[in-house]
PDB file of C-alpha atoms in Angstrom:
ATOM      1  CA  MET A   1       0.027   0.015  -0.011  1.00  0.00           C
ATOM      2  CA  ASN A   2       1.494   3.352  -1.053  1.00  0.00           C
ATOM      3  CA  GLU A   3       1.380   6.579   0.958  1.00  0.00           C
ATOM      4  CA  TYR A   4      -1.656   7.976  -0.867  1.00  0.00           C
ATOM      5  CA  GLU A   5      -3.739   4.774  -0.391  1.00  0.00           C
ATOM      6  CA  ASN A   6      -2.777   4.541   3.272  1.00  0.00           C
ATOM      7  CA  LEU A   7      -3.728   8.157   4.036  1.00  0.00           C
ATOM      8  CA  LYS A   8      -6.928   7.787   2.012  1.00  0.00           C
ATOM      9  CA  ARG A   9      -7.904   4.641   3.925  1.00  0.00           C
ATOM     10  CA  ILE A  10      -7.459   6.347   7.272  1.00  0.00           C
ATOM     11  CA  GLY A  11      -9.290   9.466   6.110  1.00  0.00           C
ATOM     12  CA  ILE A  12     -12.292   7.442   4.904  1.00  0.00           C
ATOM     13  CA  GLU A  13     -12.383   5.584   8.216  1.00  0.00           C
ATOM     14  CA  ILE A  14     -12.466   8.830  10.222  1.00  0.00           C
ATOM     15  CA  ALA A  15     -15.001  10.394   7.813  1.00  0.00           C
ATOM     16  CA  ARG A  16     -17.446   7.513   8.197  1.00  0.00           C
ATOM     17  CA  LYS A  17     -17.168   7.734  12.024  1.00  0.00           C
ATOM     18  CA  ILE A  18     -17.831  11.512  12.205  1.00  0.00           C
ATOM     19  CA  SER A  19     -20.586  11.318   9.553  1.00  0.00           C
ATOM     20  CA  ARG A  20     -22.746   9.385  12.015  1.00  0.00           C
ATOM     21  CA  CYS A  21     -23.147  12.627  14.013  1.00  0.00           C
ATOM     22  CA  PRO A  22     -26.643  13.944  13.112  1.00  0.00           C
ATOM     23  CA  LYS A  23     -25.394  17.525  12.587  1.00  0.00           C
ATOM     24  CA  VAL A  24     -22.865  16.407   9.978  1.00  0.00           C
ATOM     25  CA  LYS A  25     -24.360  16.339   6.483  1.00  0.00           C
ATOM     26  CA  ALA A  26     -21.206  15.736   4.409  1.00  0.00           C
ATOM     27  CA  VAL A  27     -17.560  14.909   4.812  1.00  0.00           C
ATOM     28  CA  ALA A  28     -14.872  15.458   2.204  1.00  0.00           C
ATOM     29  CA  PHE A  29     -11.135  15.410   1.621  1.00  0.00           C
ATOM     30  CA  ILE A  30      -9.485  18.785   1.212  1.00  0.00           C
ATOM     31  CA  GLY A  31      -5.812  19.589   0.741  1.00  0.00           C
ATOM     32  CA  SER A  32      -3.350  17.142  -0.906  1.00  0.00           C
ATOM     33  CA  LEU A  33      -5.726  14.088  -0.680  1.00  0.00           C
ATOM     34  CA  ALA A  34      -8.438  16.053  -2.575  1.00  0.00           C
ATOM     35  CA  THR A  35      -6.042  17.140  -5.281  1.00  0.00           C
ATOM     36  CA  GLU A  36      -4.022  13.864  -5.176  1.00  0.00           C
ATOM     37  CA  PHE A  37      -0.778  15.818  -4.784  1.00  0.00           C
ATOM     38  CA  VAL A  38       0.447  13.373  -2.143  1.00  0.00           C
ATOM     39  CA  ASP A  39       4.236  12.691  -1.905  1.00  0.00           C
ATOM     40  CA  LYS A  40       6.610  11.029   0.544  1.00  0.00           C
ATOM     41  CA  TYR A  41       6.512  14.123   2.778  1.00  0.00           C
ATOM     42  CA  SER A  42       2.767  13.939   3.137  1.00  0.00           C
ATOM     43  CA  LYS A  43       1.962  12.951   6.727  1.00  0.00           C
ATOM     44  CA  ASP A  44      -1.366  14.666   7.344  1.00  0.00           C
ATOM     45  CA  ILE A  45      -4.968  14.230   6.338  1.00  0.00           C
ATOM     46  CA  ASP A  46      -7.320  17.160   5.940  1.00  0.00           C
ATOM     47  CA  LEU A  47     -11.117  16.669   6.220  1.00  0.00           C
ATOM     48  CA  VAL A  48     -13.969  19.152   6.144  1.00  0.00           C
ATOM     49  CA  CYS A  49     -17.337  18.378   7.768  1.00  0.00           C
ATOM     50  CA  ILE A  50     -20.270  20.372   6.394  1.00  0.00           C
ATOM     51  CA  CYS A  51     -22.841  20.698   9.214  1.00  0.00           C
ATOM     52  CA  ASP A  52     -26.222  22.042  10.078  1.00  0.00           C
ATOM     53  CA  ASP A  53     -24.472  23.666  12.940  1.00  0.00           C
ATOM     54  CA  TYR A  54     -21.256  23.112  14.858  1.00  0.00           C
ATOM     55  CA  PRO A  55     -21.293  19.909  16.945  1.00  0.00           C
ATOM     56  CA  SER A  56     -19.810  20.315  20.377  1.00  0.00           C
ATOM     57  CA  VAL A  57     -16.451  18.726  21.172  1.00  0.00           C
ATOM     58  CA  LYS A  58     -18.205  16.200  23.413  1.00  0.00           C
ATOM     59  CA  GLU A  59     -20.789  15.362  20.763  1.00  0.00           C
ATOM     60  CA  ARG A  60     -18.357  14.794  17.907  1.00  0.00           C
ATOM     61  CA  ARG A  61     -15.956  12.737  20.071  1.00  0.00           C
ATOM     62  CA  ARG A  62     -18.883  10.508  20.948  1.00  0.00           C
ATOM     63  CA  TYR A  63     -18.957   9.436  17.283  1.00  0.00           C
ATOM     64  CA  LEU A  64     -15.221   9.552  16.640  1.00  0.00           C
ATOM     65  CA  GLY A  65     -14.704   7.206  19.529  1.00  0.00           C
ATOM     66  CA  LYS A  66     -11.334   6.242  21.020  1.00  0.00           C
ATOM     67  CA  GLU A  67      -8.684   8.345  19.265  1.00  0.00           C
ATOM     68  CA  ASN A  68      -5.554  10.115  20.293  1.00  0.00           C
ATOM     69  CA  TYR A  69      -6.936  13.655  20.455  1.00  0.00           C
ATOM     70  CA  GLU A  70      -4.707  16.720  20.615  1.00  0.00           C
ATOM     71  CA  LYS A  71      -5.402  18.976  23.598  1.00  0.00           C
ATOM     72  CA  PHE A  72      -6.284  21.772  21.245  1.00  0.00           C
ATOM     73  CA  ALA A  73      -9.904  21.654  20.161  1.00  0.00           C
ATOM     74  CA  SER A  74     -12.381  24.389  19.159  1.00  0.00           C
ATOM     75  CA  LYS A  75     -15.827  24.405  17.604  1.00  0.00           C
ATOM     76  CA  PHE A  76     -14.024  24.883  14.251  1.00  0.00           C
ATOM     77  CA  MET A  77     -11.470  22.072  14.378  1.00  0.00           C
ATOM     78  CA  GLU A  78     -10.530  18.774  15.854  1.00  0.00           C
ATOM     79  CA  ILE A  79      -7.058  17.226  15.618  1.00  0.00           C
ATOM     80  CA  VAL A  80      -6.479  13.452  15.806  1.00  0.00           C
ATOM     81  CA  LYS A  81      -3.087  11.763  15.862  1.00  0.00           C
ATOM     82  CA  ARG A  82      -2.359   8.252  14.520  1.00  0.00           C
ATOM     83  CA  LYS A  83       1.353   7.754  15.267  1.00  0.00           C
ATOM     84  CA  GLU A  84       3.135  10.135  12.845  1.00  0.00           C
ATOM     85  CA  ILE A  85      -0.074  10.928  10.933  1.00  0.00           C
ATOM     86  CA  GLN A  86      -2.112  13.999  11.856  1.00  0.00           C
ATOM     87  CA  ILE A  87      -5.783  14.217  10.886  1.00  0.00           C
ATOM     88  CA  ASP A  88      -7.179  17.775  10.831  1.00  0.00           C
ATOM     89  CA  ILE A  89     -10.990  17.817  10.867  1.00  0.00           C
ATOM     90  CA  VAL A  90     -12.445  21.225  10.044  1.00  0.00           C
ATOM     91  CA  PHE A  91     -16.134  21.991  10.798  1.00  0.00           C
ATOM     92  CA  ARG A  92     -18.092  24.384   8.647  1.00  0.00           C
ATOM     93  CA  PRO A  93     -21.800  25.069   8.755  1.00  0.00           C
ATOM     94  CA  VAL A  94     -23.860  25.228   5.563  1.00  0.00           C
ATOM     95  CA  TYR A  95     -24.504  28.898   6.080  1.00  0.00           C
ATOM     96  CA  TRP A  96     -20.795  29.586   6.120  1.00  0.00           C
ATOM     97  CA  PHE A  97     -20.498  28.340   2.565  1.00  0.00           C
ATOM     98  CA  GLU A  98     -23.727  30.039   1.435  1.00  0.00           C
ATOM     99  CA  SER A  99     -22.465  33.389   2.717  1.00  0.00           C
ATOM    100  CA  ALA A 100     -19.367  33.037   0.538  1.00  0.00           C
ATOM    101  CA  LEU A 101     -21.143  31.968  -2.686  1.00  0.00           C
ATOM    102  CA  LYS A 102     -21.290  35.531  -4.040  1.00  0.00           C
ATOM    103  CA  LEU A 103     -19.017  34.830  -7.056  1.00  0.00           C
ATOM    104  CA  ASP A 104     -17.508  38.288  -6.737  1.00  0.00           C
ATOM    105  CA  PRO A 105     -14.044  38.304  -8.324  1.00  0.00           C
ATOM    106  CA  TYR A 106     -13.025  41.214  -6.115  1.00  0.00           C
ATOM    107  CA  ASP A 107     -13.845  39.345  -2.884  1.00  0.00           C
ATOM    108  CA  GLU A 108     -10.545  37.474  -2.611  1.00  0.00           C
ATOM    109  CA  GLY A 109     -11.264  36.363   0.943  1.00  0.00           C
ATOM    110  CA  ALA A 110     -14.232  34.283  -0.232  1.00  0.00           C
ATOM    111  CA  GLU A 111     -12.255  32.837  -3.149  1.00  0.00           C
ATOM    112  CA  ARG A 112      -9.282  31.804  -1.090  1.00  0.00           C
ATOM    113  CA  SER A 113     -11.248  30.400   1.904  1.00  0.00           C
ATOM    114  CA  CYS A 114     -14.310  28.968   0.328  1.00  0.00           C
ATOM    115  CA  LEU A 115     -14.533  28.836  -3.485  1.00  0.00           C
ATOM    116  CA  PHE A 116     -11.097  27.192  -3.899  1.00  0.00           C
ATOM    117  CA  LEU A 117     -11.974  24.717  -1.189  1.00  0.00           C
ATOM    118  CA  LEU A 118     -15.370  23.824  -2.775  1.00  0.00           C
ATOM    119  CA  GLN A 119     -13.953  23.487  -6.223  1.00  0.00           C
ATOM    120  CA  ASN A 120     -11.222  21.076  -5.095  1.00  0.00           C
ATOM    121  CA  LEU A 121     -12.793  19.086  -2.276  1.00  0.00           C
ATOM    122  CA  LYS A 122     -13.429  15.355  -2.831  1.00  0.00           C
ATOM    123  CA  PRO A 123     -16.601  13.989  -1.229  1.00  0.00           C
ATOM    124  CA  ILE A 124     -16.397  10.900   0.988  1.00  0.00           C
ATOM    125  CA  VAL A 125     -19.886  11.035   2.568  1.00  0.00           C
ATOM    126  CA  ASP A 126     -22.618  13.298   1.210  1.00  0.00           C
ATOM    127  CA  LYS A 127     -26.025  12.402   2.649  1.00  0.00           C
ATOM    128  CA  GLU A 128     -28.063  14.938   0.660  1.00  0.00           C
ATOM    129  CA  ASN A 129     -25.897  15.625  -2.361  1.00  0.00           C
ATOM    130  CA  LEU A 130     -25.016  18.913  -0.612  1.00  0.00           C
ATOM    131  CA  ILE A 131     -21.495  19.120  -2.070  1.00  0.00           C
ATOM    132  CA  LYS A 132     -22.801  18.434  -5.622  1.00  0.00           C
ATOM    133  CA  LYS A 133     -25.364  21.174  -5.268  1.00  0.00           C
ATOM    134  CA  MET A 134     -22.893  23.687  -3.906  1.00  0.00           C
ATOM    135  CA  LYS A 135     -20.336  22.873  -6.644  1.00  0.00           C
ATOM    136  CA  LYS A 136     -23.003  23.766  -9.228  1.00  0.00           C
ATOM    137  CA  LYS A 137     -23.398  27.170  -7.620  1.00  0.00           C
ATOM    138  CA  ILE A 138     -19.715  28.003  -7.899  1.00  0.00           C
ATOM    139  CA  LYS A 139     -19.353  27.288 -11.574  1.00  0.00           C
ATOM    140  CA  TYR A 140     -16.549  29.547 -12.952  1.00  0.00           C
ATOM    141  CA  SER A 141     -18.285  31.810 -15.497  1.00  0.00           C
ATOM    142  CA  ASP A 142     -16.704  33.613 -18.420  1.00  0.00           C
ATOM    143  CA  GLU A 143     -17.679  36.925 -16.868  1.00  0.00           C
ATOM    144  CA  TYR A 144     -15.950  36.013 -13.585  1.00  0.00           C
ATOM    145  CA  LYS A 145     -12.805  35.036 -15.558  1.00  0.00           C
ATOM    146  CA  ARG A 146     -12.735  38.329 -17.435  1.00  0.00           C
ATOM    147  CA  LYS A 147     -13.246  40.441 -14.321  1.00  0.00           C
ATOM    148  CA  LYS A 148     -10.661  38.403 -12.353  1.00  0.00           C
ATOM    149  CA  ILE A 149      -8.034  38.856 -15.138  1.00  0.00           C
ATOM    150  CA  GLU A 150      -8.712  42.606 -15.376  1.00  0.00           C
ATOM    151  CA  PHE A 151      -8.511  42.996 -11.604  1.00  0.00           C
ATOM    152  CA  CYS A 152      -5.287  41.081 -11.378  1.00  0.00           C
ATOM    153  CA  PHE A 153      -3.676  43.170 -14.141  1.00  0.00           C
ATOM    154  CA  LEU A 154      -4.797  46.275 -12.278  1.00  0.00           C
ATOM    155  CA  ILE A 155      -3.037  45.113  -9.109  1.00  0.00           C
ATOM    156  CA  LEU A 156      -0.006  44.027 -11.130  1.00  0.00           C
ATOM    157  CA  SER A 157       0.371  47.453 -12.654  1.00  0.00           C
ATOM    158  CA  ASN A 158      -0.030  49.265  -9.325  1.00  0.00           C
ATOM    159  CA  THR A 159       2.422  46.961  -7.538  1.00  0.00           C
ATOM    160  CA  TRP A 160       4.871  47.356 -10.470  1.00  0.00           C
ATOM    161  CA  LYS A 161       4.977  51.132  -9.918  1.00  0.00           C
ATOM    162  CA  ILE A 162       5.424  50.658  -6.155  1.00  0.00           C
ATOM    163  CA  ASN A 163       8.338  48.291  -6.841  1.00  0.00           C
ATOM    164  CA  GLU A 164      10.111  50.918  -8.962  1.00  0.00           C
ATOM    165  CA  LYS A 165       9.981  53.325  -6.030  1.00  0.00           C
ATOM    166  CA  LEU A 166      11.180  50.706  -3.545  1.00  0.00           C
ATOM    167  CA  ILE A 167      14.174  49.879  -5.739  1.00  0.00           C
ATOM    168  CA  LYS A 168      15.156  53.565  -5.793  1.00  0.00           C
ATOM    169  CA  ARG A 169      14.814  53.749  -2.037  1.00  0.00           C
ATOM    170  CA  ASN A 170      16.631  50.393  -1.579  1.00  0.00           C
ATOM    171  CA  ASP A 171      13.790  49.217   0.690  1.00  0.00           C
ATOM    172  CA  ILE A 172      14.802  45.535   0.494  1.00  0.00           C
ATOM    173  CA  ALA A 173      12.491  44.102   3.126  1.00  0.00           C
ATOM    174  CA  CYS A 174       9.361  45.585   1.602  1.00  0.00           C
ATOM    175  CA  LEU A 175      10.616  44.836  -1.901  1.00  0.00           C
ATOM    176  CA  GLY A 176      10.755  41.126  -1.185  1.00  0.00           C
ATOM    177  CA  GLN A 177       7.149  41.223  -0.113  1.00  0.00           C
ATOM    178  CA  ARG A 178       6.100  43.113  -3.260  1.00  0.00           C
ATOM    179  CA  PHE A 179       7.933  40.635  -5.507  1.00  0.00           C
ATOM    180  CA  PHE A 180       5.923  37.878  -3.836  1.00  0.00           C
ATOM    181  CA  ALA A 181       2.732  39.817  -4.554  1.00  0.00           C
ATOM    182  CA  LEU A 182       3.658  40.221  -8.256  1.00  0.00           C
ATOM    183  CA  LEU A 183       4.330  36.516  -8.589  1.00  0.00           C
ATOM    184  CA  GLU A 184       0.997  35.675  -6.965  1.00  0.00           C
ATOM    185  CA  ARG A 185      -0.924  37.948  -9.431  1.00  0.00           C
ATOM    186  CA  TYR A 186       0.869  36.286 -12.318  1.00  0.00           C
ATOM    187  CA  VAL A 187      -0.171  32.868 -10.987  1.00  0.00           C
ATOM    188  CA  GLN A 188      -3.748  33.992 -10.301  1.00  0.00           C
ATOM    189  CA  ILE A 189      -4.149  35.031 -13.948  1.00  0.00           C
ATOM    190  CA  ILE A 190      -3.045  31.571 -15.067  1.00  0.00           C
ATOM    191  CA  PHE A 191      -5.587  30.020 -12.676  1.00  0.00           C
ATOM    192  CA  ALA A 192      -8.277  32.316 -14.071  1.00  0.00           C
ATOM    193  CA  LEU A 193      -7.478  31.415 -17.634  1.00  0.00           C
ATOM    194  CA  ASN A 194      -8.113  27.761 -16.677  1.00  0.00           C
ATOM    195  CA  LYS A 195     -11.276  28.639 -14.638  1.00  0.00           C
ATOM    196  CA  ARG A 196      -9.776  27.571 -11.414  1.00  0.00           C
ATOM    197  CA  TYR A 197     -10.192  29.387  -8.084  1.00  0.00           C
ATOM    198  CA  TYR A 198      -7.023  30.311  -6.312  1.00  0.00           C
ATOM    199  CA  SER A 199      -5.940  30.004  -2.696  1.00  0.00           C
ATOM    200  CA  ASP A 200      -2.137  30.282  -2.312  1.00  0.00           C
ATOM    201  CA  LEU A 201       1.129  29.239  -3.820  1.00  0.00           C
ATOM    202  CA  LYS A 202       1.188  25.779  -2.204  1.00  0.00           C
ATOM    203  CA  TRP A 203       1.345  23.077  -4.932  1.00  0.00           C
ATOM    204  CA  VAL A 204       1.163  25.821  -7.543  1.00  0.00           C
ATOM    205  CA  GLU A 205       3.653  24.043  -9.789  1.00  0.00           C
ATOM    206  CA  LYS A 206       1.570  20.843  -9.675  1.00  0.00           C
ATOM    207  CA  PHE A 207      -1.589  22.760 -10.563  1.00  0.00           C
ATOM    208  CA  ILE A 208      -0.005  24.668 -13.377  1.00  0.00           C
ATOM    209  CA  SER A 209       1.661  21.505 -14.799  1.00  0.00           C
ATOM    210  CA  GLN A 210      -1.927  20.129 -15.214  1.00  0.00           C
ATOM    211  CA  PHE A 211      -3.405  23.323 -16.685  1.00  0.00           C
ATOM    212  CA  LYS A 212      -3.939  23.350 -20.511  1.00  0.00           C
ATOM    213  CA  ILE A 213      -3.769  27.167 -20.837  1.00  0.00           C
ATOM    214  CA  LYS A 214      -0.501  28.748 -19.756  1.00  0.00           C
ATOM    215  CA  PRO A 215       2.488  30.541 -21.178  1.00  0.00           C
ATOM    216  CA  LYS A 216       5.008  28.099 -22.677  1.00  0.00           C
ATOM    217  CA  ASN A 217       7.743  28.698 -20.126  1.00  0.00           C
ATOM    218  CA  ALA A 218       5.499  29.455 -17.132  1.00  0.00           C
ATOM    219  CA  LEU A 219       6.802  26.802 -14.796  1.00  0.00           C
ATOM    220  CA  SER A 220      10.500  27.295 -15.557  1.00  0.00           C
ATOM    221  CA  ASN A 221      10.113  31.036 -15.264  1.00  0.00           C
ATOM    222  CA  ILE A 222       8.296  30.714 -11.951  1.00  0.00           C
ATOM    223  CA  ARG A 223      11.142  28.559 -10.588  1.00  0.00           C
ATOM    224  CA  LYS A 224      13.800  30.918 -11.907  1.00  0.00           C
ATOM    225  CA  PHE A 225      12.030  33.987 -10.511  1.00  0.00           C
ATOM    226  CA  SER A 226      11.578  32.297  -7.133  1.00  0.00           C
ATOM    227  CA  LYS A 227      15.284  31.411  -6.815  1.00  0.00           C
ATOM    228  CA  LEU A 228      16.516  34.974  -7.431  1.00  0.00           C
ATOM    229  CA  GLY A 229      17.362  37.027  -4.353  1.00  0.00           C
ATOM    230  CA  ASN A 230      17.377  40.725  -3.534  1.00  0.00           C
ATOM    231  CA  ARG A 231      20.921  41.690  -4.306  1.00  0.00           C
ATOM    232  CA  LYS A 232      21.166  44.655  -6.663  1.00  0.00           C
ATOM    233  CA  GLU A 233      22.028  42.646  -9.790  1.00  0.00           C
ATOM    234  CA  GLU A 234      19.358  40.003  -8.913  1.00  0.00           C
ATOM    235  CA  ILE A 235      16.690  42.696  -8.525  1.00  0.00           C
ATOM    236  CA  LYS A 236      17.387  43.945 -12.038  1.00  0.00           C
ATOM    237  CA  GLU A 237      17.187  40.388 -13.347  1.00  0.00           C
ATOM    238  CA  LYS A 238      13.926  39.766 -11.507  1.00  0.00           C
ATOM    239  CA  MET A 239      12.308  42.911 -12.930  1.00  0.00           C
ATOM    240  CA  LYS A 240      13.503  41.993 -16.438  1.00  0.00           C
ATOM    241  CA  LEU A 241      12.303  38.411 -16.119  1.00  0.00           C
ATOM    242  CA  LEU A 242       8.939  39.407 -14.638  1.00  0.00           C
ATOM    243  CA  LYS A 243       8.385  41.974 -17.385  1.00  0.00           C
ATOM    244  CA  GLN A 244       8.901  39.202 -19.979  1.00  0.00           C
ATOM    245  CA  MET A 245       6.618  36.796 -18.063  1.00  0.00           C
ATOM    246  CA  ILE A 246       3.852  39.419 -17.928  1.00  0.00           C
ATOM    247  CA  LYS A 247       4.296  40.273 -21.648  1.00  0.00           C
ATOM    248  CA  GLU A 248       3.926  36.563 -22.618  1.00  0.00           C
ATOM    249  CA  LEU A 249       0.943  36.198 -20.278  1.00  0.00           C
ATOM    250  CA  ALA A 250      -0.725  39.319 -21.703  1.00  0.00           C
ATOM    251  CA  GLU A 251      -0.343  37.877 -25.223  1.00  0.00           C
ATOM    252  CA  LEU A 252      -2.038  34.692 -24.063  1.00  0.00           C
ATOM    253  CA  VAL A 253      -4.857  36.680 -22.416  1.00  0.00           C
ATOM    254  CA  LYS A 254      -5.470  38.589 -25.667  1.00  0.00           C
ATOM    255  CA  LYS A 255      -5.798  35.318 -27.450  1.00  0.00           C
ATOM    256  CA  GLU A 256      -7.960  33.484 -24.905  1.00  0.00           C
ATOM    257  CA  VAL A 257     -10.031  36.395 -23.481  1.00  0.00           C
ATOM    258  CA  PRO A 258      -9.947  39.167 -26.112  1.00  0.00           C
ATOM    259  CA  GLU A 259     -12.761  41.026 -24.378  1.00  0.00           C
ATOM    260  CA  ALA A 260     -10.564  41.633 -21.259  1.00  0.00           C
ATOM    261  CA  LYS A 261      -9.450  45.248 -21.106  1.00  0.00           C
ATOM    262  CA  ILE A 262      -5.854  45.065 -19.991  1.00  0.00           C
ATOM    263  CA  GLU A 263      -4.049  47.464 -22.356  1.00  0.00           C
ATOM    264  CA  LYS A 264      -4.230  50.479 -19.990  1.00  0.00           C
ATOM    265  CA  PHE A 265      -2.644  48.442 -17.208  1.00  0.00           C
ATOM    266  CA  LEU A 266       0.098  47.205 -19.435  1.00  0.00           C
ATOM    267  CA  GLU A 267       0.932  50.773 -20.471  1.00  0.00           C
ATOM    268  CA  ARG A 268       1.623  51.691 -16.806  1.00  0.00           C
ATOM    269  CA  MET A 269       4.330  49.049 -16.753  1.00  0.00           C
ATOM    270  CA  THR A 270       6.343  50.320 -19.785  1.00  0.00           C
TER     271      THR A 270
END
């Protein structure tokens, strides 16, 4: 049995136990088991329980039974240990999801915390087809894609100008943060082109390797950019590389989403 199959087996066992709790309507894998990005370093299992309301610690442990529980417990999370394997069980009420289903491309909090999770989670137990129904509600529309791309190019252009000032001031600490922000926007646009909600840079290379729509050298450029530091000569190289990456990405956007209005943002970066 390989690592993925072992983690999946334990996750299903825990999911079936907690699903007996009357308040729990569905249980699903999130994280690496949902995306199947498990490797030899994966030693944790992430589950989400969708509930009518939060079950109390006492109530949920009644159904989980004898487990090695971590002392930390809240109404939002339970942590169980099986030797070196940690199982994080997150509890979310139905109304938490419904409040985030606005499909507003400018509400990045909802996208990162809820829409990304819903799009990628893998159901284990779903008593009322709740997950299936919610997944239908978060369908990534063409309008959402266009607005998301335009918004990301807006932020890219604004951050680009700030970076130019930071370089002149030699504000290295802040500059590192801004370079990270620029890379994230570049990645978010690739996610949007493929109609995928975005959360963070974890597993981003795995995701992009599976995407059909991306600049030819996207992965190699992301790796190269990420390895460059903040010495004077490296900063110049980072800016030059990023400018080329954005140019190639813009050409792809013009081809795939010609209705997206990004020209005015690109002009700010020349």
